[in-house]
């Protein structure tokens, strides 16, 4: 993420900076962190090893862009009593439905602030919400009568774990579709979830058909520069960003860097020799792809990167953080990137 340095201090523990320090809560055993799906023994969804009862919530809090967008896309906007952290503008068709009772755009809400709106369910797009530095562990929230749901690409190895404790999770589109299906079941919106998933699958199938037979797969680096330090970070393997790159007919330029948002030097970028660089913009409800242009210009004009193919051939592009976080936008992100990597397959 880039831009708006005010956002980074409160997010250190849980979003992307990998600097959180909370110890995991032993309530959830590490071995079960990847469990998901429907519990056949009970009317529940198993999400990151936590049983979430299927009982239609009337008061929902959504944390982070992908969590907010999922709740809105599944038709539960009228039950959204609290929301935090929009990284980018909402899709036009969802924006009118975003009318939460409370919205926390920059300061991380305290556990007390969230519990004050009495949610039945807290949906989070990233693991940082469910740490002791955030709202508390899922077990702690459950003890208050508040159920929780976490996008499974960010399941920690133990309840309360932070970004550093994310396990070897499923970052496939099938995993994203499963999350949306499970969340739809929890919200009593199974039909709407099926429609969203079907639309995503149709887009992905169309792109796959257009790319059939492609053998030339450009090396793609997805970079940003969070905060005000100027430090560059890369979205590496084990992240849905790599899934997007590969589905769009590219290759992960940093295939030896595991995880997301790892620090990378200019020398590392030169060594990776990406053919294309993509920079996601963040953070604020009014920050579109243009928010990443300052970093894009910095990379385009840095003499140290002059030999990098992406810089040399003018293939440094911007996007939004919302598109490369697991959620409803992923299929469209694939289509957009595929057009950039293989314009000949799209009539360009």
Short mmCIF file of C-alpha atoms in Angstrom, two decimals:
data_model
loop_
_atom_site.label_atom_id
_atom_site.label_comp_id
_atom_site.label_asym_id
_atom_site.label_seq_id
_atom_site.Cartn_x
_atom_site.Cartn_y
_atom_site.Cartn_z
CA UNK A 1 0.00 0.00 0.00
CA UNK A 2 1.15 3.49 -0.61
CA UNK A 3 0.13 7.01 0.20
CA UNK A 4 -1.58 8.50 3.28
CA UNK A 5 1.12 7.85 5.91
CA UNK A 6 -1.40 8.51 8.71
CA UNK A 7 -2.83 5.07 8.04
CA UNK A 8 0.32 3.11 8.69
CA UNK A 9 1.03 3.57 12.37
CA UNK A 10 -2.19 1.88 13.54
CA UNK A 11 -1.88 -0.88 10.94
CA UNK A 12 1.59 -2.11 11.86
CA UNK A 13 0.22 -5.01 13.84
CA UNK A 14 -2.18 -6.40 11.41
CA UNK A 15 -2.33 -5.40 7.77
CA UNK A 16 0.81 -5.47 5.71
CA UNK A 17 3.88 -4.14 7.45
CA UNK A 18 4.78 -7.42 9.17
CA UNK A 19 5.78 -5.64 12.34
CA UNK A 20 3.03 -6.83 14.70
CA UNK A 21 4.17 -8.45 17.90
CA UNK A 22 1.17 -10.15 19.53
CA UNK A 23 1.53 -13.75 20.59
CA UNK A 24 -1.01 -16.23 19.31
CA UNK A 25 -3.87 -17.37 21.48
CA UNK A 26 -3.70 -21.13 22.06
CA UNK A 27 -7.49 -21.48 21.94
CA UNK A 28 -7.28 -22.45 18.26
CA UNK A 29 -4.75 -25.18 17.61
CA UNK A 30 -2.21 -24.42 14.88
CA UNK A 31 -3.02 -27.68 13.11
CA UNK A 32 -6.54 -26.48 12.38
CA UNK A 33 -5.80 -23.04 11.03
CA UNK A 34 -6.60 -23.96 7.46
CA UNK A 35 -9.85 -25.78 8.14
CA UNK A 36 -12.83 -24.36 6.30
CA UNK A 37 -16.18 -25.26 4.81
CA UNK A 38 -19.40 -26.57 6.29
CA UNK A 39 -19.27 -28.56 9.51
CA UNK A 40 -21.33 -31.69 8.79
CA UNK A 41 -21.93 -32.25 12.51
CA UNK A 42 -23.49 -28.85 13.12
CA UNK A 43 -25.15 -25.97 11.33
CA UNK A 44 -21.90 -24.04 11.17
CA UNK A 45 -19.21 -22.82 8.82
CA UNK A 46 -15.65 -23.77 9.74
CA UNK A 47 -13.51 -20.71 9.06
CA UNK A 48 -9.78 -20.81 9.81
CA UNK A 49 -10.45 -23.59 12.29
CA UNK A 50 -13.21 -21.67 14.06
CA UNK A 51 -16.84 -22.88 14.04
CA UNK A 52 -19.11 -19.99 13.06
CA UNK A 53 -22.80 -20.77 13.67
CA UNK A 54 -25.14 -20.22 10.75
CA UNK A 55 -27.61 -17.77 12.27
CA UNK A 56 -28.52 -14.78 10.16
CA UNK A 57 -26.86 -11.72 11.75
CA UNK A 58 -28.82 -8.48 11.98
CA UNK A 59 -25.87 -6.27 12.92
CA UNK A 60 -22.64 -6.64 10.95
CA UNK A 61 -19.26 -4.90 11.23
CA UNK A 62 -16.91 -5.19 8.24
CA UNK A 63 -13.19 -4.50 8.43
CA UNK A 64 -11.01 -3.56 5.43
CA UNK A 65 -11.97 -3.03 1.80
CA UNK A 66 -12.42 -6.64 0.79
CA UNK A 67 -14.53 -7.42 3.85
CA UNK A 68 -16.72 -4.36 3.30
CA UNK A 69 -17.17 -5.06 -0.41
CA UNK A 70 -18.10 -8.69 0.22
CA UNK A 71 -20.79 -7.74 2.72
CA UNK A 72 -22.20 -5.13 0.32
CA UNK A 73 -22.04 -7.44 -2.71
CA UNK A 74 -23.93 -10.10 -0.76
CA UNK A 75 -26.76 -7.66 -0.15
CA UNK A 76 -26.21 -7.08 3.57
CA UNK A 77 -25.51 -3.35 3.40
CA UNK A 78 -28.69 -2.60 5.32
CA UNK A 79 -27.26 -4.59 8.24
CA UNK A 80 -23.85 -2.90 8.22
CA UNK A 81 -23.62 -1.07 11.54
CA UNK A 82 -19.87 -0.47 11.46
CA UNK A 83 -17.01 -0.45 8.96
CA UNK A 84 -13.30 0.38 8.96
CA UNK A 85 -10.64 1.14 6.38
CA UNK A 86 -11.65 1.66 2.81
CA UNK A 87 -8.45 1.62 0.78
CA UNK A 88 -10.01 2.79 -2.48
CA UNK A 89 -13.35 3.96 -3.88
CA UNK A 90 -16.11 1.39 -3.73
CA UNK A 91 -17.46 0.01 -7.02
CA UNK A 92 -20.16 2.34 -8.32
CA UNK A 93 -22.89 -0.28 -7.93
CA UNK A 94 -22.02 -0.81 -4.25
CA UNK A 95 -21.33 2.74 -3.12
CA UNK A 96 -24.99 3.72 -2.54
CA UNK A 97 -25.38 0.79 -0.14
CA UNK A 98 -22.48 1.90 2.07
CA UNK A 99 -24.27 3.63 4.93
CA UNK A 100 -22.80 2.20 8.14
CA UNK A 101 -23.87 3.55 11.50
CA UNK A 102 -20.19 4.10 12.31
CA UNK A 103 -17.24 4.36 9.93
CA UNK A 104 -13.63 4.46 11.07
CA UNK A 105 -11.59 5.68 8.06
CA UNK A 106 -8.16 6.11 9.63
CA UNK A 107 -7.95 5.44 13.36
CA UNK A 108 -8.19 1.75 14.17
CA UNK A 109 -11.40 1.31 16.19
CA UNK A 110 -10.97 -0.03 19.67
CA UNK A 111 -12.66 -3.21 20.78
CA UNK A 112 -14.95 -1.08 22.94
CA UNK A 113 -15.98 1.09 19.98
CA UNK A 114 -16.87 -1.95 17.92
CA UNK A 115 -18.74 -3.70 20.72
CA UNK A 116 -20.66 -0.47 21.35
CA UNK A 117 -22.51 -0.99 18.04
CA UNK A 118 -23.43 -4.50 19.25
CA UNK A 119 -22.49 -6.58 16.17
CA UNK A 120 -23.65 -10.16 15.76
CA UNK A 121 -20.86 -10.74 13.23
CA UNK A 122 -17.52 -9.09 12.48
CA UNK A 123 -16.16 -9.80 8.99
CA UNK A 124 -12.49 -9.04 8.36
CA UNK A 125 -10.53 -9.11 5.16
CA UNK A 126 -7.19 -9.32 6.99
CA UNK A 127 -5.93 -11.00 10.13
CA UNK A 128 -5.06 -7.74 11.92
CA UNK A 129 -8.62 -7.25 13.15
CA UNK A 130 -8.47 -10.37 15.30
CA UNK A 131 -5.34 -9.71 17.33
CA UNK A 132 -4.99 -8.27 20.81
CA UNK A 133 -3.62 -5.13 19.18
CA UNK A 134 -6.82 -5.02 17.15
CA UNK A 135 -10.27 -6.03 18.36
CA UNK A 136 -9.10 -9.04 20.33
CA UNK A 137 -8.87 -12.70 19.41
CA UNK A 138 -11.80 -14.48 17.83
CA UNK A 139 -12.23 -16.48 21.04
CA UNK A 140 -12.38 -13.27 23.06
CA UNK A 141 -14.94 -11.75 20.72
CA UNK A 142 -16.93 -14.97 20.76
CA UNK A 143 -17.11 -14.80 24.54
CA UNK A 144 -18.98 -11.49 24.15
CA UNK A 145 -21.53 -13.12 21.82
CA UNK A 146 -19.91 -11.70 18.67
CA UNK A 147 -19.21 -14.19 15.88
CA UNK A 148 -16.34 -13.60 13.46
CA UNK A 149 -15.32 -14.40 9.89
CA UNK A 150 -11.87 -14.00 8.31
CA UNK A 151 -10.86 -14.30 4.67
CA UNK A 152 -9.04 -17.61 4.67
CA UNK A 153 -5.99 -16.45 2.70
CA UNK A 154 -4.97 -14.85 6.00
CA UNK A 155 -5.71 -17.60 8.50
CA UNK A 156 -3.12 -17.32 11.29
CA UNK A 157 -1.52 -20.45 12.70
CA UNK A 158 -3.23 -19.72 16.03
CA UNK A 159 -6.14 -17.52 17.06
CA UNK A 160 -4.84 -14.01 17.70
CA UNK A 161 -1.81 -14.45 15.48
CA UNK A 162 -0.70 -11.49 13.41
CA UNK A 163 0.59 -11.05 9.86
CA UNK A 164 3.81 -12.88 10.69
CA UNK A 165 1.91 -15.97 11.78
CA UNK A 166 -0.07 -16.50 8.58
CA UNK A 167 0.15 -20.13 7.60
CA UNK A 168 0.46 -21.95 4.29
CA UNK A 169 -3.03 -20.97 3.21
CA UNK A 170 -5.09 -21.46 0.08
CA UNK A 171 -4.66 -18.35 -2.08
CA UNK A 172 -6.42 -19.79 -5.13
CA UNK A 173 -9.53 -18.29 -6.66
CA UNK A 174 -11.34 -21.39 -5.50
CA UNK A 175 -10.44 -20.32 -1.96
CA UNK A 176 -11.82 -16.83 -2.57
CA UNK A 177 -15.01 -18.29 -4.04
CA UNK A 178 -15.36 -20.60 -1.04
CA UNK A 179 -15.03 -17.66 1.33
CA UNK A 180 -17.75 -15.75 -0.51
CA UNK A 181 -19.96 -18.85 -0.51
CA UNK A 182 -19.41 -19.42 3.22
CA UNK A 183 -20.00 -15.76 4.02
CA UNK A 184 -23.15 -15.84 1.92
CA UNK A 185 -24.40 -18.75 3.97
CA UNK A 186 -23.67 -16.92 7.22
CA UNK A 187 -25.48 -13.80 5.98
CA UNK A 188 -28.47 -15.75 4.67
CA UNK A 189 -27.51 -14.72 1.15
CA UNK A 190 -26.68 -18.02 -0.55
CA UNK A 191 -28.31 -17.08 -3.84
CA UNK A 192 -26.52 -13.74 -4.00
CA UNK A 193 -23.20 -15.43 -3.21
CA UNK A 194 -23.80 -17.96 -6.00
CA UNK A 195 -24.41 -15.10 -8.44
CA UNK A 196 -21.22 -13.28 -7.40
CA UNK A 197 -19.13 -16.44 -7.67
CA UNK A 198 -20.67 -17.34 -11.04
CA UNK A 199 -19.84 -13.89 -12.40
CA UNK A 200 -16.25 -14.15 -11.24
CA UNK A 201 -15.91 -17.63 -12.71
CA UNK A 202 -17.33 -16.48 -16.05
CA UNK A 203 -14.74 -13.69 -16.27
CA UNK A 204 -11.90 -16.03 -15.34
CA UNK A 205 -13.04 -18.62 -17.88
CA UNK A 206 -13.20 -15.96 -20.59
CA UNK A 207 -9.66 -14.83 -19.86
CA UNK A 208 -8.39 -18.41 -19.76
CA UNK A 209 -9.96 -19.08 -23.14
CA UNK A 210 -8.36 -16.00 -24.67
CA UNK A 211 -4.96 -16.96 -23.28
CA UNK A 212 -5.15 -20.56 -24.44
CA UNK A 213 -1.86 -21.52 -26.05
CA UNK A 214 0.09 -18.53 -24.69
CA UNK A 215 3.69 -19.52 -24.06
CA UNK A 216 5.33 -16.13 -23.62
CA UNK A 217 4.58 -15.20 -20.01
CA UNK A 218 6.07 -11.86 -18.92
CA UNK A 219 7.69 -11.61 -15.50
CA UNK A 220 5.48 -9.38 -13.33
CA UNK A 221 6.51 -7.58 -10.14
CA UNK A 222 3.84 -6.15 -7.87
CA UNK A 223 5.36 -3.47 -5.65
CA UNK A 224 4.39 -0.69 -3.31
CA UNK A 225 5.94 1.63 -0.77
CA UNK A 226 3.91 1.91 2.42
CA UNK A 227 4.44 4.72 4.86
CA UNK A 228 6.91 7.55 4.48
CA UNK A 229 10.20 5.63 4.64
CA UNK A 230 10.51 5.10 0.89
CA UNK A 231 11.03 1.41 1.49
CA UNK A 232 9.83 -0.85 -1.32
CA UNK A 233 7.84 -3.98 -0.67
CA UNK A 234 6.89 -6.84 -2.94
CA UNK A 235 3.82 -9.06 -3.07
CA UNK A 236 5.53 -12.44 -3.28
CA UNK A 237 4.38 -16.03 -3.53
CA UNK A 238 1.75 -17.31 -1.14
CA UNK A 239 -0.46 -14.30 -1.87
CA UNK A 240 -3.51 -13.89 -4.09
CA UNK A 241 -1.51 -11.29 -6.06
CA UNK A 242 0.59 -14.14 -7.48
CA UNK A 243 -2.59 -16.04 -8.35
CA UNK A 244 -3.80 -12.97 -10.26
CA UNK A 245 -0.49 -12.63 -12.12
CA UNK A 246 -0.47 -16.26 -13.18
CA UNK A 247 -4.12 -16.30 -14.26
CA UNK A 248 -3.43 -13.20 -16.36
CA UNK A 249 -0.72 -15.01 -18.30
CA UNK A 250 2.28 -13.76 -16.37
CA UNK A 251 4.93 -15.14 -14.04
CA UNK A 252 5.79 -13.97 -10.55
CA UNK A 253 9.07 -12.05 -10.91
CA UNK A 254 9.88 -12.62 -7.24
CA UNK A 255 9.26 -16.34 -7.16
CA UNK A 256 11.84 -16.87 -4.41
CA UNK A 257 10.18 -14.45 -1.99
CA UNK A 258 7.51 -16.15 0.07
CA UNK A 259 4.65 -14.23 1.57
CA UNK A 260 3.35 -10.74 1.02
CA UNK A 261 4.78 -7.29 1.53
CA UNK A 262 8.41 -8.32 1.96
CA UNK A 263 11.06 -5.64 1.75
CA UNK A 264 13.00 -5.52 -1.51
CA UNK A 265 15.97 -3.38 -2.54
CA UNK A 266 16.55 -1.65 -5.86
CA UNK A 267 19.26 -4.23 -6.49
CA UNK A 268 16.67 -6.93 -5.89
CA UNK A 269 14.37 -5.41 -8.50
CA UNK A 270 17.21 -5.26 -11.00
CA UNK A 271 18.06 -8.90 -10.30
CA UNK A 272 14.42 -9.98 -10.70
CA UNK A 273 14.33 -8.21 -14.08
CA UNK A 274 10.55 -7.83 -14.32
CA UNK A 275 9.02 -7.22 -17.73
CA UNK A 276 6.06 -5.49 -16.09
CA UNK A 277 5.69 -3.65 -12.78
CA UNK A 278 2.27 -3.16 -11.20
CA UNK A 279 1.79 -0.78 -8.27
CA UNK A 280 -1.41 -0.98 -6.18
CA UNK A 281 -2.60 2.36 -4.78
CA UNK A 282 -3.81 2.83 -1.22
CA UNK A 283 -5.19 4.13 1.20
CA UNK A 284 -8.45 6.05 1.39
CA UNK A 285 -11.98 6.04 0.04
CA UNK A 286 -11.01 8.60 -2.63
CA UNK A 287 -7.68 7.01 -3.66
CA UNK A 288 -7.89 5.45 -7.12
CA UNK A 289 -5.08 4.01 -9.28
CA UNK A 290 -3.71 7.53 -9.75
CA UNK A 291 -2.68 7.42 -6.10
CA UNK A 292 0.18 5.13 -7.11
CA UNK A 293 1.51 7.48 -9.80
CA UNK A 294 4.11 9.18 -7.57
CA UNK A 295 5.77 5.83 -6.92
CA UNK A 296 5.40 4.82 -10.56
CA UNK A 297 7.21 8.01 -11.61
CA UNK A 298 9.88 7.43 -9.01
CA UNK A 299 10.59 3.99 -10.45
CA UNK A 300 10.39 5.13 -14.06
CA UNK A 301 12.96 7.87 -13.44
CA UNK A 302 15.36 6.10 -11.09
CA UNK A 303 18.71 5.64 -12.91
CA UNK A 304 19.37 2.51 -10.86
CA UNK A 305 16.39 0.84 -12.59
CA UNK A 306 17.10 2.04 -16.12
CA UNK A 307 18.08 -1.47 -17.29
CA UNK A 308 14.96 -3.16 -15.89
CA UNK A 309 12.82 -4.25 -18.87
CA UNK A 310 9.58 -2.88 -17.36
CA UNK A 311 11.16 0.55 -16.98
CA UNK A 312 12.99 0.46 -20.29
CA UNK A 313 9.86 -0.47 -22.23
CA UNK A 314 7.40 1.78 -20.40
CA UNK A 315 5.48 -1.01 -18.68
CA UNK A 316 5.03 0.37 -15.18
CA UNK A 317 1.32 0.37 -14.40
CA UNK A 318 -0.91 1.30 -11.49
CA UNK A 319 -3.93 -0.42 -9.99
CA UNK A 320 -5.72 -0.39 -6.64
CA UNK A 321 -5.03 -2.37 -3.51
CA UNK A 322 -8.69 -3.43 -3.57
CA UNK A 323 -8.14 -5.36 -6.80
CA UNK A 324 -5.25 -7.43 -5.46
CA UNK A 325 -6.74 -8.31 -2.07
CA UNK A 326 -8.78 -11.53 -1.98
CA UNK A 327 -12.35 -10.63 -2.76
CA UNK A 328 -14.99 -9.80 -5.30
CA UNK A 329 -12.65 -7.83 -7.61
CA UNK A 330 -10.09 -10.52 -8.30
CA UNK A 331 -11.54 -11.78 -11.58
CA UNK A 332 -11.76 -8.26 -13.00
CA UNK A 333 -8.16 -7.68 -11.86
CA UNK A 334 -7.11 -10.72 -13.86
CA UNK A 335 -8.89 -9.43 -16.97
CA UNK A 336 -7.31 -5.98 -16.65
CA UNK A 337 -3.80 -7.35 -16.19
CA UNK A 338 -4.23 -9.91 -18.97
CA UNK A 339 -5.10 -7.11 -21.41
CA UNK A 340 -1.87 -5.37 -20.45
CA UNK A 341 0.27 -8.49 -20.72
CA UNK A 342 -1.32 -9.92 -23.87
CA UNK A 343 -3.18 -7.13 -25.72
CA UNK A 344 -3.17 -9.15 -28.93
CA UNK A 345 -5.50 -11.69 -27.30
CA UNK A 346 -8.04 -8.96 -26.51
CA UNK A 347 -8.11 -7.18 -29.84
CA UNK A 348 -5.56 -4.59 -28.71
#
